[in-house]
Amino acid sequence: MTLVRRSAAFAAVPVLVVAELYAIFYRGTPWWGEWNWSVDWANGATILLGPLVAGCAALDVSTWRSSRVRGLLRSVPRGALSSVLLTAANAAVGCAVQLGGLAIVLAMNLVVGAGGLPDLRTVPLALLMVLASASVGAGVGLALPALFAAPTSVVVVFAGTYLASGGTVPPYLRVGGSTGSLLGLTWNPVLALVVAAGLALAVVAAAGALVLSDSPVRPRAARLLLTLGATGFAATYVVLSLAPSDRLERTSAAISYECRGERPRVCLAEQTSRRLEPLAQAMHDAAGPLRRIGVPLADRYQQVVPGRALPRDAGPLFIESDALNRSPSPAPVAAYLTTPASCPQYTGSTPPPQALFDAQRLLKQWILLRTGAEPLAAFAAEPGHGWLSQATDAQADWIRRTYGQLLSCDVDAVALPPGVE
């Protein structure tokens, strides 16, 4: 503990904490309420934390190399681990800060009652990235004086995270930070294992180099560590370069849904169901004008999950990631109601006729008008303004007929009302 308290990272804890919190919150909180996305986003904070920990380790190791005490300890076996222990102390502080950031994210999800349970399998990968960053910094500290070692290591590690995010180099230092929902996705286990092996071997190689630098007493074991670590890391680099793959992949695991409301019921995936109740209520209220004129509503609307086909009788809910934590807005809710079935024509190679989209747009405007979400004046420039100004009795036949066509996927028969172009 004494070594930890004397480390540069411990002195820089306020800076590390600020960097961690900035990385977590600088884009807002679109991940809030979804466990796996939250964990992945917290892991992504290492893109800032890792370089700073590397700088701290570089500063400590470089300073240690120029100290008088080091000269005395070189002659005893215990001295061989001095730089290794300094590196470990800085990494321990960095890991503690990373775990603290993760704890905040998890607590936020608990508060809002996020559905399901978090998958924490990638958390060790983030901690290993912090340890590897400290090891890289220590390696730089072996080669440069303290004045240059810290900023150089910060730049080197940050460049590694930046190049990894663009695919220029293998993703050793990019272990999280997805900007979109992970619904229907999972972490690539093979890639994660190879990356973890590469990071661990880099740490081993760095440890060997540090021991060689600190003490000539155990040169054989240190050279073995350095050789094995460097060779193993090179092997993982070749594997990741020749067989690149995405960090995330589609999952075949079953997805649980939670449903609320009655005709239409609203069903969201369990892990993104935080705003289910307000959305179900908004859909029920927006469907009121349709019910009053006898429109046959869809039984349910179901959230679209990438790579998963919806039942034909379920209306699709295309919900953007950043909308999962907001109260539902009238316009998208009205748009959902205009697509009451998952028709194959929507995803076919030939797009549906333009008349379909025009009719859905007009129907959406009618719903917004009849629910009081928008005044008639809001549609003054729209082609259907005149039709929208008519009495409901004059509009009901077209609405019932068109909605029936949308529900039965007879999209080619959909047409605008007479007089609307």
CSV table of N, CA and C in Angstrom, one decimal, residues 30-44 102 105 109 115 117-123 125 174-189 192 246-257 269-273 303-308 319-322 324-325:
chain,number,residue,atom,x,y,z
A,30,PRO,N,-27.0,8.1,-23.3
A,30,PRO,CA,-27.9,7.3,-24.1
A,30,PRO,C,-27.9,5.8,-23.7
A,31,TRP,N,-26.8,5.4,-23.0
A,31,TRP,CA,-26.7,4.0,-22.6
A,31,TRP,C,-27.5,3.7,-21.4
A,32,TRP,N,-27.9,4.7,-20.7
A,32,TRP,CA,-28.6,4.5,-19.4
A,32,TRP,C,-29.9,3.7,-19.5
A,33,GLY,N,-29.9,2.6,-18.7
A,33,GLY,CA,-31.1,1.7,-18.8
A,33,GLY,C,-30.8,0.4,-19.5
A,34,GLU,N,-29.7,0.3,-20.2
A,34,GLU,CA,-29.3,-0.9,-21.0
A,34,GLU,C,-28.0,-1.4,-20.4
A,35,TRP,N,-28.1,-2.6,-19.7
A,35,TRP,CA,-26.9,-3.1,-19.0
A,35,TRP,C,-25.7,-3.3,-19.9
A,36,ASN,N,-25.8,-4.0,-21.0
A,36,ASN,CA,-24.6,-4.4,-21.7
A,36,ASN,C,-24.0,-3.2,-22.4
A,37,TRP,N,-24.8,-2.3,-22.9
A,37,TRP,CA,-24.3,-1.1,-23.5
A,37,TRP,C,-23.6,-0.2,-22.5
A,38,SER,N,-24.1,-0.2,-21.3
A,38,SER,CA,-23.5,0.6,-20.2
A,38,SER,C,-22.2,0.0,-19.8
A,39,VAL,N,-22.1,-1.3,-19.7
A,39,VAL,CA,-20.8,-1.9,-19.4
A,39,VAL,C,-19.8,-1.6,-20.5
A,40,ASP,N,-20.2,-1.8,-21.7
A,40,ASP,CA,-19.3,-1.5,-22.8
A,40,ASP,C,-18.8,-0.1,-22.9
A,41,TRP,N,-19.8,0.8,-22.6
A,41,TRP,CA,-19.4,2.3,-22.6
A,41,TRP,C,-18.4,2.6,-21.5
A,42,ALA,N,-18.7,2.0,-20.3
A,42,ALA,CA,-17.7,2.2,-19.2
A,42,ALA,C,-16.3,1.7,-19.5
A,43,ASN,N,-16.3,0.5,-20.1
A,43,ASN,CA,-15.0,0.0,-20.6
A,43,ASN,C,-14.3,0.9,-21.5
A,44,GLY,N,-15.1,1.6,-22.3
A,44,GLY,CA,-14.5,2.6,-23.3
A,44,GLY,C,-13.8,3.8,-22.6
A,102,LEU,N,-17.2,2.2,-13.5
A,102,LEU,CA,-18.1,1.1,-13.8
A,102,LEU,C,-19.2,1.1,-12.7
A,105,VAL,N,-21.8,3.7,-13.2
A,105,VAL,CA,-22.7,3.3,-14.3
A,105,VAL,C,-23.7,2.2,-13.9
A,109,ASN,N,-28.0,2.3,-13.5
A,109,ASN,CA,-28.9,1.4,-14.1
A,109,ASN,C,-29.8,0.7,-13.1
A,115,GLY,N,-33.8,-3.5,-17.2
A,115,GLY,CA,-34.3,-4.9,-17.3
A,115,GLY,C,-33.1,-5.9,-17.5
A,117,LEU,N,-30.0,-8.6,-16.5
A,117,LEU,CA,-28.8,-8.6,-15.7
A,117,LEU,C,-27.6,-8.2,-16.5
A,118,PRO,N,-26.6,-7.5,-15.9
A,118,PRO,CA,-25.4,-7.1,-16.7
A,118,PRO,C,-24.5,-8.3,-17.0
A,119,ASP,N,-23.9,-8.2,-18.2
A,119,ASP,CA,-22.9,-9.2,-18.6
A,119,ASP,C,-21.5,-8.5,-18.3
A,120,LEU,N,-20.8,-9.0,-17.3
A,120,LEU,CA,-19.5,-8.4,-16.9
A,120,LEU,C,-18.3,-9.1,-17.4
A,121,ARG,N,-18.5,-10.0,-18.4
A,121,ARG,CA,-17.3,-10.8,-18.9
A,121,ARG,C,-16.2,-9.9,-19.5
A,122,THR,N,-16.5,-8.7,-20.0
A,122,THR,CA,-15.5,-7.9,-20.6
A,122,THR,C,-14.8,-7.0,-19.6
A,123,VAL,N,-15.3,-6.9,-18.4
A,123,VAL,CA,-14.6,-6.0,-17.4
A,123,VAL,C,-13.2,-6.3,-17.2
A,125,LEU,N,-11.1,-7.4,-19.3
A,125,LEU,CA,-10.4,-6.9,-20.5
A,125,LEU,C,-10.0,-5.5,-20.3
A,174,ARG,N,-8.6,-1.0,-27.6
A,174,ARG,CA,-10.0,-0.5,-27.8
A,174,ARG,C,-10.9,-1.6,-27.3
A,175,VAL,N,-11.3,-1.5,-26.0
A,175,VAL,CA,-12.0,-2.6,-25.4
A,175,VAL,C,-13.4,-2.2,-25.0
A,176,GLY,N,-13.9,-1.1,-25.6
A,176,GLY,CA,-15.3,-0.7,-25.3
A,176,GLY,C,-15.6,0.6,-26.0
A,177,GLY,N,-16.7,1.2,-25.6
A,177,GLY,CA,-17.1,2.5,-26.1
A,177,GLY,C,-18.0,2.5,-27.3
A,178,SER,N,-18.8,1.5,-27.4
A,178,SER,CA,-19.8,1.4,-28.5
A,178,SER,C,-20.8,2.6,-28.4
A,179,THR,N,-21.0,3.3,-29.5
A,179,THR,CA,-21.9,4.5,-29.5
A,179,THR,C,-23.3,4.1,-29.8
A,180,GLY,N,-23.6,2.9,-30.0
A,180,GLY,CA,-25.0,2.5,-30.2
A,180,GLY,C,-25.4,1.3,-29.3
A,181,SER,N,-26.7,1.1,-29.3
A,181,SER,CA,-27.3,0.0,-28.5
A,181,SER,C,-26.7,-1.4,-28.8
A,182,LEU,N,-26.5,-2.2,-27.8
A,182,LEU,CA,-26.0,-3.6,-28.1
A,182,LEU,C,-27.1,-4.6,-28.1
A,183,LEU,N,-28.3,-4.1,-28.3
A,183,LEU,CA,-29.4,-5.0,-28.4
A,183,LEU,C,-29.3,-5.9,-29.6
A,184,GLY,N,-29.3,-7.2,-29.4
A,184,GLY,CA,-29.1,-8.2,-30.5
A,184,GLY,C,-27.7,-8.5,-30.8
A,185,LEU,N,-26.8,-7.8,-30.1
A,185,LEU,CA,-25.3,-8.0,-30.3
A,185,LEU,C,-24.7,-8.6,-29.0
A,186,THR,N,-23.5,-9.1,-29.2
A,186,THR,CA,-22.7,-9.6,-28.1
A,186,THR,C,-21.2,-9.4,-28.5
A,187,TRP,N,-20.4,-9.5,-27.5
A,187,TRP,CA,-18.9,-9.4,-27.7
A,187,TRP,C,-18.4,-10.6,-28.4
A,188,ASN,N,-17.5,-10.4,-29.4
A,188,ASN,CA,-16.9,-11.5,-30.1
A,188,ASN,C,-15.9,-12.3,-29.2
A,189,PRO,N,-16.3,-13.5,-28.7
A,189,PRO,CA,-15.4,-14.2,-27.7
A,189,PRO,C,-14.1,-14.5,-28.2
A,192,ALA,N,-12.0,-11.3,-28.3
A,192,ALA,CA,-11.7,-10.9,-26.9
A,192,ALA,C,-10.6,-11.7,-26.3
A,246,ASP,N,-14.9,-8.1,-36.3
A,246,ASP,CA,-15.5,-7.0,-35.5
A,246,ASP,C,-15.5,-7.4,-34.0
A,247,ARG,N,-15.4,-6.3,-33.2
A,247,ARG,CA,-15.5,-6.5,-31.8
A,247,ARG,C,-16.8,-7.0,-31.3
A,248,LEU,N,-17.9,-6.6,-32.0
A,248,LEU,CA,-19.2,-7.1,-31.7
A,248,LEU,C,-19.8,-7.9,-32.8
A,249,GLU,N,-20.6,-8.9,-32.5
A,249,GLU,CA,-21.3,-9.7,-33.4
A,249,GLU,C,-22.7,-10.0,-33.0
A,250,ARG,N,-23.5,-10.4,-34.0
A,250,ARG,CA,-24.9,-10.7,-33.7
A,250,ARG,C,-25.0,-12.0,-32.8
A,251,THR,N,-25.9,-11.9,-31.9
A,251,THR,CA,-26.1,-13.0,-30.9
A,251,THR,C,-27.2,-13.9,-31.4
A,252,SER,N,-27.1,-15.2,-31.2
A,252,SER,CA,-28.2,-16.1,-31.5
A,252,SER,C,-29.0,-16.4,-30.2
A,253,ALA,N,-28.6,-15.8,-29.1
A,253,ALA,CA,-29.4,-16.1,-27.9
A,253,ALA,C,-30.8,-15.5,-28.0
A,254,ALA,N,-31.7,-16.2,-27.3
A,254,ALA,CA,-33.1,-15.8,-27.2
A,254,ALA,C,-33.2,-14.4,-26.6
A,255,ILE,N,-34.1,-13.6,-27.1
A,255,ILE,CA,-34.3,-12.2,-26.6
A,255,ILE,C,-35.7,-12.2,-25.9
A,256,SER,N,-35.7,-11.8,-24.7
A,256,SER,CA,-36.9,-11.7,-23.9
A,256,SER,C,-37.6,-10.3,-24.1
A,257,TYR,N,-38.9,-10.3,-24.2
A,257,TYR,CA,-39.6,-9.1,-24.4
A,257,TYR,C,-40.6,-8.9,-23.3
A,269,ALA,N,-37.8,-5.1,-26.0
A,269,ALA,CA,-36.8,-6.1,-25.5
A,269,ALA,C,-36.5,-5.8,-24.0
A,270,GLU,N,-36.4,-6.8,-23.2
A,270,GLU,CA,-36.2,-6.6,-21.8
A,270,GLU,C,-35.1,-5.7,-21.4
A,271,GLN,N,-34.0,-5.8,-22.1
A,271,GLN,CA,-32.9,-4.9,-21.7
A,271,GLN,C,-33.0,-3.5,-22.2
A,272,THR,N,-34.0,-3.1,-23.0
A,272,THR,CA,-34.3,-1.8,-23.4
A,272,THR,C,-35.7,-1.3,-23.0
A,273,SER,N,-36.2,-1.9,-21.9
A,273,SER,CA,-37.6,-1.7,-21.6
A,273,SER,C,-37.9,-0.6,-20.6
A,303,GLN,N,-40.6,-4.2,-30.8
A,303,GLN,CA,-39.3,-3.5,-31.1
A,303,GLN,C,-38.5,-4.3,-32.1
A,304,VAL,N,-37.9,-3.6,-33.1
A,304,VAL,CA,-37.1,-4.3,-34.1
A,304,VAL,C,-35.7,-4.5,-33.5
A,305,VAL,N,-35.2,-5.7,-33.6
A,305,VAL,CA,-33.9,-6.1,-33.2
A,305,VAL,C,-33.1,-6.5,-34.4
A,306,PRO,N,-31.9,-5.9,-34.5
A,306,PRO,CA,-31.0,-6.2,-35.7
A,306,PRO,C,-30.8,-7.7,-35.9
A,307,GLY,N,-31.1,-8.2,-37.1
A,307,GLY,CA,-30.8,-9.6,-37.4
A,307,GLY,C,-32.0,-10.5,-37.0
A,308,ARG,N,-33.1,-10.0,-36.5
A,308,ARG,CA,-34.2,-10.8,-36.1
A,308,ARG,C,-35.4,-10.4,-36.9
A,319,ILE,N,-36.8,2.0,-32.9
A,319,ILE,CA,-36.5,2.9,-31.9
A,319,ILE,C,-35.0,3.2,-31.9
A,320,GLU,N,-34.7,4.5,-32.1
A,320,GLU,CA,-33.3,4.9,-32.1
A,320,GLU,C,-32.8,4.8,-30.6
A,321,SER,N,-31.4,4.6,-30.5
A,321,SER,CA,-30.8,4.4,-29.2
A,321,SER,C,-31.1,5.5,-28.3
A,322,ASP,N,-30.9,6.8,-28.8
A,322,ASP,CA,-31.1,7.9,-27.9
A,322,ASP,C,-32.5,8.2,-27.5
A,324,LEU,N,-34.5,5.8,-26.3
A,324,LEU,CA,-34.8,4.8,-25.3
A,324,LEU,C,-35.0,5.4,-23.9
A,325,ASN,N,-34.3,6.5,-23.7
A,325,ASN,CA,-34.3,7.1,-22.4
A,325,ASN,C,-35.1,8.4,-22.3
